[in-house]
Amino acid sequence: MARIKIFDTTLRDGEQSPGVNLNLSEKILIAEQLEKLNVDIIEAGFPAASKGDFMSVQKIAQTIKNSSVTGLARAVQSDIDAAWEALKDGASPRIHVFLATSPIHREYKLKMTKEQVVERAVSAVKYASRKFPIIQWSAEDACRTELPFLAEIIEEVIQAGANVINIPDTVGYINPYEYGKVFQYLKNNVPSIDRVSLSTHCHDDLGMATANSLAAIENGATQVECTINGIGERAGNAALEEIAVALHIRNDHYKESTRINLKEISRTSSLVSELTGMVVPGNKAVVGRNAFAHESGIHQDGVLKEKTTYEIISPELVGYSSNNMVLGKHSGSHAFKSRLQELGLEIADSDVKELFVAFKELTDHKKEITDEDIIAIVLEKKLSKEEKYYELVDVKVKHNDDIAEAYIKLHGAKNEVIEETCEGSGSVEALYNTLEKSINGDVCLSDYRIQSVGAGRDALAQVFVKVQFEEKESNGRGLDQDVLVASAKAYLNAINRAILAKEQIAEVVNS
């Protein structure tokens, strides 16, 4: 059985989703989980895009050992140089160079002739080959490119040293039949096509990203670019979990496999959802909360008699536990530690003690602790170790007629105590007016979202915010049983992240 390589671009194309803004710690957490998932290639970012992106790609390349780490680069020498500096210390560095080829991009974006596009692409690949052992070249908007020209430029970049050729459906325009024909045409009209691997990168604008990716595999693609939960630009990318599970369940048809550890899918999906703030739709294939739910009486009766009547994927296959053991205030440290291990959470013994204290504090207010609660506690503790410039000490809100008044007490960066009071037309407005007054700098709240962790009236509240702080956009999250405390934590988390990112970039510039 042939093997399909999985090229995960959650940290590059996925992070380009509107409203997503991951910091270094979060990117490393995701990269480490992708390594556990056994993806072949992790596209960690676009090193030339910013100092922050460069630093993230560099740290991930230095951290990851069992997956190849790559970075995106335009077909210009400065981008390729930046990618090499970021990736050179990685276990298996490679570069992903792209250049648009379609008539609309050539005319309106590049303002270049066909000949100039070929010259630019060949020059970039030749230059990259002096540094990188593996070069992937992408024809941006390939699916709206004239096929004879697409074949011509691909032959030229192969001769220049490209090892992988990517045929992206950049705008989600093509359908599976047409996409398969593109691969067939290239295999028949590019003389050196057998010297390279063919890759697919599909967007979901018309809802066909997964179908198109599978059609590419049927027609010769041996690498699939995709993201966790299908996140990405506009309507997103092909979803990694859908492709990996489809190839597994229907291996009778595709006769292809991946090295993906399917049992890590649910955990990876949850982590990406938590850190990006992008909620997985309930009806999402493979990882949605309803993916294994059966409400129809006929369906329930069939599943009780034989699961495969209506369930082609078992929850256990993708890592959902069938263990119904409930933890509560009477649970001891051994049961708690065992549950951490069952959930696949690798925690040092010294940290388990700290997490158990947080767990017991939660049981004082919540009767039953779910797996979602435990994962949220672990994630909160991991991310709370980042440096804090403002730390919440106390928050109180009271109401006088139609006016809410909030009181905030903070510890500042120099351990000074900050206390402020402010009014608003509602609790959250009063709270955020007070926090804005407490922070040294211009702050503008541009997004506020709240969701529960688990179900029930005692569920934890998780708040996501997006702020503009001194002209820098930053996301933040907060977790607490009290919605207002969670809201304050999220706001301060966004401010702390913005300050930390600014200082990290300054360090990179100075070094």
Short mmCIF file of C-alpha atoms in Angstrom, two decimals:
data_model
loop_
_atom_site.label_atom_id
_atom_site.label_comp_id
_atom_site.label_asym_id
_atom_site.label_seq_id
_atom_site.Cartn_x
_atom_site.Cartn_y
_atom_site.Cartn_z
CA MET A 1 0.00 0.00 0.00
CA ALA A 2 1.39 3.41 -1.02
CA ARG A 3 1.82 6.13 1.59
CA ILE A 4 0.53 9.68 1.32
CA LYS A 5 2.57 12.38 3.05
CA ILE A 6 0.61 14.80 5.21
CA PHE A 7 1.78 18.42 4.98
CA ASP A 8 0.10 20.34 7.80
CA THR A 9 -0.24 24.09 7.34
CA THR A 10 -2.31 24.89 10.43
CA LEU A 11 0.43 27.19 11.73
CA ARG A 12 0.76 29.07 8.43
CA ASP A 13 -2.40 29.01 6.31
CA GLY A 14 -4.54 28.10 9.33
CA GLU A 15 -3.27 31.06 11.34
CA GLN A 16 -4.29 33.32 8.46
CA SER A 17 -7.92 32.68 9.46
CA PRO A 18 -9.60 36.00 10.31
CA GLY A 19 -9.33 36.67 14.04
CA VAL A 20 -6.64 34.05 14.76
CA ASN A 21 -3.44 35.32 16.36
CA LEU A 22 -1.27 32.68 18.04
CA ASN A 23 1.74 33.56 20.14
CA LEU A 24 5.01 31.62 20.32
CA SER A 25 4.02 29.39 23.26
CA GLU A 26 0.76 28.44 21.59
CA LYS A 27 2.44 27.69 18.27
CA ILE A 28 4.96 25.42 19.96
CA LEU A 29 2.15 23.58 21.81
CA ILE A 30 0.38 22.98 18.49
CA ALA A 31 3.62 21.96 16.73
CA GLU A 32 4.41 19.43 19.47
CA GLN A 33 0.90 17.99 19.18
CA LEU A 34 1.25 17.78 15.38
CA GLU A 35 4.45 15.82 15.97
CA LYS A 36 2.50 13.41 18.20
CA LEU A 37 -0.10 13.17 15.44
CA ASN A 38 2.73 12.01 13.16
CA VAL A 39 2.34 14.56 10.38
CA ASP A 40 5.18 14.32 7.88
CA ILE A 41 5.71 18.05 7.33
CA ILE A 42 4.79 21.05 9.50
CA GLU A 43 4.60 24.40 7.72
CA ALA A 44 5.46 26.60 10.68
CA GLY A 45 4.93 30.01 9.10
CA PHE A 46 6.23 32.62 6.68
CA PRO A 47 9.66 33.67 8.06
CA ALA A 48 10.00 36.81 5.92
CA ALA A 49 6.55 38.12 6.86
CA SER A 50 7.58 39.56 10.24
CA LYS A 51 10.15 39.27 13.04
CA GLY A 52 7.57 37.42 15.11
CA ASP A 53 6.90 34.89 12.35
CA PHE A 54 10.64 34.39 11.83
CA MET A 55 11.18 33.69 15.53
CA SER A 56 8.24 31.25 15.69
CA VAL A 57 9.47 29.25 12.69
CA GLN A 58 13.00 29.18 14.10
CA LYS A 59 11.89 27.95 17.56
CA ILE A 60 9.60 25.30 16.08
CA ALA A 61 12.37 24.05 13.76
CA GLN A 62 14.69 23.76 16.76
CA THR A 63 12.04 21.95 18.84
CA ILE A 64 10.54 19.40 16.43
CA LYS A 65 12.61 16.28 15.67
CA ASN A 66 10.22 13.70 14.16
CA SER A 67 8.56 15.84 11.49
CA SER A 68 10.15 17.98 8.79
CA VAL A 69 9.59 21.71 9.42
CA THR A 70 9.18 24.06 6.48
CA GLY A 71 8.52 27.74 5.88
CA LEU A 72 6.83 29.64 3.07
CA ALA A 73 8.78 32.00 0.81
CA ARG A 74 7.97 34.17 -2.16
CA ALA A 75 10.17 33.70 -5.22
CA VAL A 76 12.66 36.32 -4.03
CA GLN A 77 16.13 35.89 -2.56
CA SER A 78 15.44 37.79 0.67
CA ASP A 79 12.52 35.47 1.51
CA ILE A 80 14.64 32.40 0.80
CA ASP A 81 17.48 33.76 2.96
CA ALA A 82 15.07 34.42 5.83
CA ALA A 83 13.64 30.90 5.52
CA TRP A 84 17.12 29.35 5.63
CA GLU A 85 18.14 31.31 8.72
CA ALA A 86 14.92 30.23 10.46
CA LEU A 87 15.03 26.57 9.38
CA LYS A 88 18.72 25.64 9.12
CA ASP A 89 18.86 24.16 12.64
CA GLY A 90 15.87 21.89 12.02
CA ALA A 91 16.08 18.10 11.84
CA SER A 92 15.00 18.04 8.18
CA PRO A 93 14.76 21.58 6.75
CA ARG A 94 12.89 22.25 3.54
CA ILE A 95 11.48 25.33 1.81
CA HIS A 96 8.15 26.06 0.18
CA VAL A 97 8.54 28.62 -2.62
CA PHE A 98 5.50 29.96 -4.44
CA LEU A 99 4.70 32.17 -7.42
CA ALA A 100 1.35 32.91 -9.05
CA THR A 101 0.82 31.58 -12.58
CA SER A 102 -2.80 32.33 -13.58
CA PRO A 103 -3.63 35.06 -16.15
CA ILE A 104 -5.53 37.14 -13.58
CA HIS A 105 -2.59 37.08 -11.14
CA ARG A 106 -0.03 37.71 -13.86
CA GLU A 107 -1.91 40.75 -15.14
CA TYR A 108 -3.27 42.39 -12.00
CA LYS A 109 -0.98 41.30 -9.15
CA LEU A 110 2.43 40.52 -10.61
CA LYS A 111 2.18 42.67 -13.77
CA MET A 112 4.50 40.17 -15.45
CA THR A 113 4.54 38.26 -18.73
CA LYS A 114 4.64 34.48 -18.92
CA GLU A 115 8.33 34.63 -19.73
CA GLN A 116 9.06 36.81 -16.72
CA VAL A 117 7.11 34.47 -14.42
CA VAL A 118 9.10 31.46 -15.66
CA GLU A 119 12.37 33.35 -15.23
CA ARG A 120 11.48 34.42 -11.68
CA ALA A 121 10.41 30.89 -10.67
CA VAL A 122 13.51 29.21 -12.11
CA SER A 123 15.84 31.77 -10.54
CA ALA A 124 14.23 31.31 -7.10
CA VAL A 125 14.40 27.50 -7.23
CA LYS A 126 18.05 27.56 -8.34
CA TYR A 127 18.92 29.95 -5.53
CA ALA A 128 17.04 27.86 -2.94
CA SER A 129 18.82 24.70 -4.11
CA ARG A 130 22.13 26.18 -2.89
CA LYS A 131 20.81 26.02 0.68
CA PHE A 132 17.94 23.53 1.03
CA PRO A 133 18.04 19.75 0.45
CA ILE A 134 14.30 19.69 -0.36
CA ILE A 135 12.53 22.40 -2.37
CA GLN A 136 8.78 22.51 -2.86
CA TRP A 137 7.49 24.85 -5.54
CA SER A 138 3.87 25.97 -5.74
CA ALA A 139 2.05 27.48 -8.70
CA GLU A 140 -0.31 29.84 -6.88
CA ASP A 141 -3.79 29.77 -8.46
CA ALA A 142 -2.72 26.79 -10.56
CA CYS A 143 -6.30 25.72 -11.21
CA ARG A 144 -7.06 28.93 -13.15
CA THR A 145 -3.82 28.72 -15.13
CA GLU A 146 -3.70 27.67 -18.79
CA LEU A 147 -2.64 24.00 -18.72
CA PRO A 148 0.07 24.30 -21.43
CA PHE A 149 1.71 27.16 -19.52
CA LEU A 150 1.36 25.29 -16.21
CA ALA A 151 3.10 22.26 -17.75
CA GLU A 152 5.84 24.49 -19.21
CA ILE A 153 6.72 26.26 -15.95
CA ILE A 154 6.61 23.02 -13.93
CA GLU A 155 9.11 21.39 -16.32
CA GLU A 156 11.38 24.42 -15.96
CA VAL A 157 11.36 24.43 -12.14
CA ILE A 158 11.98 20.68 -12.03
CA GLN A 159 15.03 21.18 -14.21
CA ALA A 160 16.09 23.99 -11.85
CA GLY A 161 16.03 21.64 -8.83
CA ALA A 162 12.49 21.42 -7.40
CA ASN A 163 11.71 18.13 -5.59
CA VAL A 164 8.00 18.62 -4.87
CA ILE A 165 5.46 20.32 -7.14
CA ASN A 166 2.31 21.65 -5.51
CA ILE A 167 -0.85 22.29 -7.56
CA PRO A 168 -3.00 24.51 -5.33
CA ASP A 169 -6.65 25.34 -5.80
CA THR A 170 -5.93 28.69 -4.18
CA VAL A 171 -9.45 30.10 -4.39
CA GLY A 172 -11.48 26.89 -4.03
CA TYR A 173 -12.72 27.15 -7.62
CA ILE A 174 -12.28 23.72 -9.19
CA ASN A 175 -14.35 20.54 -8.85
CA PRO A 176 -13.01 16.99 -8.24
CA TYR A 177 -13.40 15.80 -11.86
CA GLU A 178 -11.60 18.87 -13.25
CA TYR A 179 -8.88 18.70 -10.61
CA GLY A 180 -8.14 15.08 -11.40
CA LYS A 181 -7.85 16.02 -15.09
CA VAL A 182 -5.24 18.68 -14.21
CA PHE A 183 -3.02 16.04 -12.58
CA GLN A 184 -3.53 13.67 -15.51
CA TYR A 185 -2.58 16.42 -17.97
CA LEU A 186 0.60 17.25 -16.08
CA LYS A 187 1.62 13.60 -15.85
CA ASN A 188 1.20 13.29 -19.62
CA ASN A 189 2.75 16.62 -20.63
CA VAL A 190 5.62 17.34 -18.22
CA PRO A 191 8.60 15.22 -19.37
CA SER A 192 10.34 15.22 -15.96
CA ILE A 193 7.23 14.71 -13.84
CA ASP A 194 8.44 11.31 -12.59
CA ARG A 195 11.38 13.01 -10.86
CA VAL A 196 9.16 14.84 -8.35
CA SER A 197 6.36 14.28 -5.86
CA LEU A 198 3.03 15.90 -6.67
CA SER A 199 1.20 17.76 -3.91
CA THR A 200 -2.32 19.12 -3.50
CA HIS A 201 -3.48 22.19 -1.56
CA CYS A 202 -7.23 22.86 -1.69
CA HIS A 203 -9.41 25.62 -0.29
CA ASP A 204 -13.04 25.13 0.67
CA ASP A 205 -14.81 28.12 -0.89
CA LEU A 206 -17.29 25.85 -2.70
CA GLY A 207 -17.20 23.13 -0.03
CA MET A 208 -15.09 20.72 -2.11
CA ALA A 209 -11.63 20.91 -0.50
CA THR A 210 -11.60 17.37 0.90
CA ALA A 211 -13.20 15.88 -2.22
CA ASN A 212 -10.70 17.70 -4.44
CA SER A 213 -7.76 16.51 -2.33
CA LEU A 214 -8.94 12.90 -2.59
CA ALA A 215 -9.42 13.31 -6.34
CA ALA A 216 -5.81 14.50 -6.59
CA ILE A 217 -4.66 11.39 -4.72
CA GLU A 218 -6.60 9.21 -7.13
CA ASN A 219 -4.74 10.93 -9.97
CA GLY A 220 -1.18 10.75 -8.72
CA ALA A 221 -0.70 13.18 -5.81
CA THR A 222 1.46 11.69 -3.05
CA GLN A 223 1.30 14.66 -0.64
CA VAL A 224 -1.71 16.51 0.78
CA GLU A 225 -1.58 19.98 2.31
CA CYS A 226 -4.28 20.46 4.92
CA THR A 227 -5.11 21.96 8.32
CA ILE A 228 -6.61 20.77 11.59
CA ASN A 229 -10.38 21.39 11.64
CA GLY A 230 -10.05 22.76 8.09
CA ILE A 231 -9.20 26.28 9.32
CA GLY A 232 -7.57 28.79 7.01
CA GLU A 233 -8.12 31.74 4.68
CA ARG A 234 -11.76 32.57 3.90
CA ALA A 235 -13.74 29.27 4.05
CA GLY A 236 -10.63 27.35 5.09
CA ASN A 237 -8.56 24.44 3.79
CA ALA A 238 -9.00 20.73 3.33
CA ALA A 239 -9.38 19.20 6.81
CA LEU A 240 -6.53 16.87 7.82
CA GLU A 241 -8.79 14.70 9.95
CA GLU A 242 -11.26 14.14 7.10
CA ILE A 243 -8.56 13.10 4.63
CA ALA A 244 -6.70 10.83 7.05
CA VAL A 245 -9.87 9.06 8.19
CA ALA A 246 -11.26 8.79 4.64
CA LEU A 247 -8.05 7.10 3.46
CA HIS A 248 -8.24 4.73 6.44
CA ILE A 249 -11.93 3.84 6.25
CA ARG A 250 -11.96 3.56 2.45
CA ASN A 251 -8.56 1.96 1.92
CA ASP A 252 -10.39 -0.63 -0.18
CA HIS A 253 -10.90 2.14 -2.75
CA TYR A 254 -7.94 4.50 -2.38
CA LYS A 255 -5.35 1.84 -1.47
CA GLU A 256 -3.29 4.59 0.16
CA SER A 257 -2.28 5.12 3.78
CA THR A 258 -0.77 7.83 5.96
CA ARG A 259 1.43 7.62 9.03
CA ILE A 260 -1.10 9.70 11.01
CA ASN A 261 -1.78 8.45 14.54
CA LEU A 262 -5.56 8.55 14.28
CA LYS A 263 -6.04 8.31 18.07
CA GLU A 264 -4.47 11.78 18.41
CA ILE A 265 -7.04 13.42 16.12
CA SER A 266 -9.61 14.45 18.75
CA ARG A 267 -6.93 15.82 21.06
CA THR A 268 -5.30 17.80 18.24
CA SER A 269 -8.66 19.16 17.10
CA SER A 270 -9.55 20.29 20.63
CA LEU A 271 -6.17 21.96 21.18
CA VAL A 272 -6.34 23.92 17.92
CA SER A 273 -9.93 24.95 18.65
CA GLU A 274 -9.00 26.09 22.18
CA LEU A 275 -5.94 28.08 21.13
CA THR A 276 -7.41 29.70 18.02
CA GLY A 277 -10.82 30.40 19.55
CA MET A 278 -12.44 28.84 16.46
CA VAL A 279 -15.27 26.62 17.66
CA VAL A 280 -15.66 23.32 15.80
CA PRO A 281 -19.20 23.16 14.29
CA GLY A 282 -21.35 20.46 15.87
CA ASN A 283 -21.94 18.80 12.50
CA LYS A 284 -18.26 18.87 11.48
CA ALA A 285 -17.14 15.51 10.04
CA VAL A 286 -14.95 13.33 12.30
CA VAL A 287 -14.47 15.87 15.15
CA GLY A 288 -17.83 17.65 15.58
CA ARG A 289 -19.72 16.97 18.81
CA ASN A 290 -22.55 15.35 16.79
CA ALA A 291 -20.25 13.20 14.63
CA PHE A 292 -21.07 10.11 16.70
CA ALA A 293 -24.50 11.14 18.06
CA HIS A 294 -27.65 9.30 17.02
CA GLU A 295 -31.04 10.91 17.75
CA SER A 296 -33.39 9.18 15.31
CA GLY A 297 -35.14 6.23 16.94
CA ILE A 298 -34.43 4.03 13.91
CA HIS A 299 -30.74 4.97 14.04
CA GLN A 300 -30.51 4.39 17.79
CA ASP A 301 -32.15 0.98 17.47
CA GLY A 302 -29.76 -0.01 14.67
CA VAL A 303 -26.64 1.16 16.53
CA LEU A 304 -27.65 -0.69 19.70
CA LYS A 305 -28.01 -3.90 17.67
CA GLU A 306 -24.87 -3.40 15.54
CA LYS A 307 -22.82 -0.18 15.55
CA THR A 308 -21.85 -0.38 11.90
CA THR A 309 -25.48 -0.03 10.80
CA TYR A 310 -25.11 3.74 11.11
CA GLU A 311 -21.59 4.32 12.44
CA ILE A 312 -18.79 3.87 9.89
CA ILE A 313 -16.20 5.52 12.16
CA SER A 314 -15.84 4.44 15.78
CA PRO A 315 -15.25 7.26 18.29
CA GLU A 316 -12.28 5.33 19.68
CA LEU A 317 -10.58 5.32 16.26
CA VAL A 318 -10.02 9.08 16.44
CA GLY A 319 -9.30 9.23 20.16
CA TYR A 320 -12.65 9.83 21.82
CA SER A 321 -12.69 7.89 25.08
CA SER A 322 -15.50 5.54 26.03
CA ASN A 323 -14.39 5.76 29.67
CA ASN A 324 -17.29 7.24 31.64
CA MET A 325 -15.45 7.52 34.96
CA VAL A 326 -16.52 10.79 36.61
CA LEU A 327 -14.13 12.74 38.80
CA GLY A 328 -15.40 14.89 41.67
CA LYS A 329 -14.47 16.34 45.04
CA HIS A 330 -13.88 12.90 46.56
CA SER A 331 -11.45 11.82 43.82
CA GLY A 332 -7.86 11.42 44.95
CA SER A 333 -4.57 12.34 43.31
CA HIS A 334 -4.09 8.81 41.96
CA ALA A 335 -7.41 8.86 40.07
CA PHE A 336 -6.61 12.35 38.79
CA LYS A 337 -3.13 11.34 37.59
CA SER A 338 -4.55 8.19 35.93
CA ARG A 339 -7.09 10.31 34.06
CA LEU A 340 -4.32 12.62 32.83
CA GLN A 341 -2.47 9.59 31.47
CA GLU A 342 -5.62 8.17 29.84
CA LEU A 343 -6.13 11.51 28.12
CA GLY A 344 -2.58 11.33 26.77
CA LEU A 345 -1.48 14.44 28.65
CA GLU A 346 2.24 14.26 29.37
CA ILE A 347 2.70 16.12 32.65
CA ALA A 348 5.79 16.18 34.88
CA ASP A 349 5.20 14.89 38.43
CA SER A 350 5.99 18.31 39.88
CA ASP A 351 3.30 19.88 37.69
CA VAL A 352 0.74 17.16 38.49
CA LYS A 353 0.70 18.31 42.12
CA GLU A 354 0.00 21.88 41.06
CA LEU A 355 -2.71 20.76 38.64
CA PHE A 356 -4.32 18.59 41.34
CA VAL A 357 -4.61 21.66 43.57
CA ALA A 358 -6.39 23.52 40.73
CA PHE A 359 -8.60 20.46 40.18
CA LYS A 360 -9.61 20.33 43.85
CA GLU A 361 -10.37 24.05 43.85
CA LEU A 362 -12.69 23.49 40.90
CA THR A 363 -14.48 20.62 42.67
CA ASP A 364 -15.48 23.06 45.43
CA HIS A 365 -17.76 24.74 42.87
CA LYS A 366 -18.45 22.04 40.28
CA LYS A 367 -19.96 18.66 41.16
CA GLU A 368 -18.69 16.60 38.22
CA ILE A 369 -15.41 17.27 36.40
CA THR A 370 -15.38 16.28 32.72
CA ASP A 371 -12.47 15.50 30.42
CA GLU A 372 -13.04 18.92 28.82
CA ASP A 373 -12.58 20.55 32.23
CA ILE A 374 -9.33 18.67 32.86
CA ILE A 375 -7.91 19.56 29.45
CA ALA A 376 -8.90 23.21 29.98
CA ILE A 377 -7.17 23.26 33.40
CA VAL A 378 -3.98 21.76 31.95
CA LEU A 379 -3.94 24.20 29.04
CA GLU A 380 -4.60 27.15 31.33
CA LYS A 381 -1.71 26.16 33.62
CA LYS A 382 0.71 25.62 30.72
CA LEU A 383 -0.02 29.02 29.21
CA SER A 384 -0.14 30.82 32.58
CA LYS A 385 3.63 30.31 32.93
CA GLU A 386 4.23 33.08 30.41
CA GLU A 387 5.43 36.35 31.88
CA LYS A 388 2.61 38.51 33.19
CA TYR A 389 2.85 42.29 33.04
CA TYR A 390 -0.62 42.74 34.53
CA GLU A 391 -2.15 40.18 36.90
CA LEU A 392 -5.72 40.15 38.18
CA VAL A 393 -6.05 40.32 41.95
CA ASP A 394 -9.71 41.18 42.44
CA VAL A 395 -12.81 42.13 40.49
CA LYS A 396 -16.20 43.29 41.77
CA VAL A 397 -19.23 44.60 39.91
CA LYS A 398 -22.29 46.23 41.48
CA HIS A 399 -25.43 47.74 39.98
CA ASN A 400 -27.18 51.02 40.79
CA ASP A 401 -30.44 51.27 38.84
CA ASP A 402 -29.42 50.98 35.15
CA ILE A 403 -25.72 51.66 35.75
CA ALA A 404 -23.07 49.03 36.49
CA GLU A 405 -19.92 49.95 38.42
CA ALA A 406 -16.79 47.78 38.28
CA TYR A 407 -13.84 47.71 40.68
CA ILE A 408 -10.54 46.21 39.53
CA LYS A 409 -7.36 45.47 41.47
CA LEU A 410 -4.23 44.49 39.54
CA HIS A 411 -0.57 43.81 40.11
CA GLY A 412 1.53 45.68 37.55
CA ALA A 413 4.83 44.69 35.92
CA LYS A 414 6.86 46.29 38.71
CA ASN A 415 4.64 44.67 41.36
CA GLU A 416 2.80 47.94 41.89
CA VAL A 417 -0.85 47.74 42.95
CA ILE A 418 -3.35 49.29 40.52
CA GLU A 419 -6.94 49.99 41.64
CA GLU A 420 -9.59 51.59 39.47
CA THR A 421 -13.35 52.00 39.36
CA CYS A 422 -15.48 52.82 36.33
CA GLU A 423 -19.11 52.70 35.20
CA GLY A 424 -20.83 51.21 32.17
CA SER A 425 -24.29 50.41 30.86
CA GLY A 426 -23.74 46.73 31.65
CA SER A 427 -21.42 44.52 33.68
CA VAL A 428 -18.99 43.70 30.88
CA GLU A 429 -18.82 47.29 29.61
CA ALA A 430 -18.13 48.57 33.13
CA LEU A 431 -15.48 45.89 33.61
CA TYR A 432 -13.69 46.69 30.34
CA ASN A 433 -13.93 50.46 30.88
CA THR A 434 -12.19 49.94 34.21
CA LEU A 435 -9.51 47.68 32.74
CA GLU A 436 -8.85 50.15 29.92
CA LYS A 437 -8.42 52.87 32.52
CA SER A 438 -5.97 50.64 34.44
CA ILE A 439 -3.69 49.81 31.50
CA ASN A 440 -0.79 52.02 30.50
CA GLY A 441 -1.44 52.40 26.76
CA ASP A 442 -4.20 52.77 24.17
CA VAL A 443 -6.55 49.78 24.12
CA CYS A 444 -9.54 49.10 21.85
CA LEU A 445 -11.69 45.98 22.26
CA SER A 446 -12.62 44.69 18.79
CA ASP A 447 -14.13 41.26 19.57
CA TYR A 448 -15.65 39.48 22.58
CA ARG A 449 -16.94 35.89 22.61
CA ILE A 450 -17.99 33.54 25.37
CA GLN A 451 -18.60 29.80 25.42
CA SER A 452 -19.00 27.11 28.05
CA VAL A 453 -16.58 24.26 28.67
CA GLY A 454 -18.84 21.23 28.86
CA ALA A 455 -22.48 21.49 29.85
CA GLY A 456 -24.58 22.30 32.89
CA ARG A 457 -25.24 25.37 34.98
CA ASP A 458 -21.90 24.95 36.77
CA ALA A 459 -19.85 24.75 33.55
CA LEU A 460 -16.65 26.76 33.24
CA ALA A 461 -16.87 29.92 31.19
CA GLN A 462 -14.26 30.49 28.51
CA VAL A 463 -13.95 34.00 27.08
CA PHE A 464 -12.08 35.01 23.91
CA VAL A 465 -11.26 38.62 23.12
CA LYS A 466 -9.40 40.54 20.44
CA VAL A 467 -7.91 43.93 21.25
CA GLN A 468 -5.87 46.61 19.52
CA PHE A 469 -3.13 47.59 21.96
CA GLU A 470 -0.81 50.38 20.85
CA GLU A 471 -1.65 49.60 17.20
CA LYS A 472 -0.94 45.85 17.63
CA GLU A 473 -3.71 43.27 17.36
CA SER A 474 -3.71 40.64 20.09
CA ASN A 475 -6.01 37.79 21.13
CA GLY A 476 -6.62 36.66 24.69
CA ARG A 477 -8.54 33.98 26.56
CA GLY A 478 -9.74 33.55 30.10
CA LEU A 479 -11.20 30.60 32.01
CA ASP A 480 -13.22 30.74 35.20
CA GLN A 481 -16.57 29.72 36.64
CA ASP A 482 -17.41 33.41 36.98
CA VAL A 483 -18.09 34.94 33.57
CA LEU A 484 -16.82 38.37 34.63
CA VAL A 485 -13.59 36.98 36.06
CA ALA A 486 -13.06 35.00 32.86
CA SER A 487 -13.72 38.20 30.89
CA ALA A 488 -11.13 40.14 32.90
CA LYS A 489 -8.57 37.34 32.55
CA ALA A 490 -9.09 37.25 28.76
CA TYR A 491 -8.58 41.02 28.45
CA LEU A 492 -5.38 40.98 30.52
CA ASN A 493 -4.12 37.90 28.67
CA ALA A 494 -4.43 39.81 25.39
CA ILE A 495 -2.54 42.80 26.81
CA ASN A 496 0.20 40.61 28.31
CA ARG A 497 0.62 38.76 25.01
CA ALA A 498 0.92 42.01 23.07
CA ILE A 499 3.63 43.33 25.42
CA LEU A 500 5.50 40.00 25.41
CA ALA A 501 5.42 39.80 21.58
CA LYS A 502 6.75 43.35 21.33
CA GLU A 503 9.64 42.56 23.70
CA GLN A 504 10.48 39.27 21.93
CA ILE A 505 10.62 41.03 18.55
CA ALA A 506 12.87 43.72 20.05
CA GLU A 507 15.23 40.97 21.29
CA VAL A 508 15.39 39.44 17.80
CA VAL A 509 16.11 42.85 16.24
CA ASN A 510 18.82 43.67 18.78
CA SER A 511 20.48 40.25 18.40
#
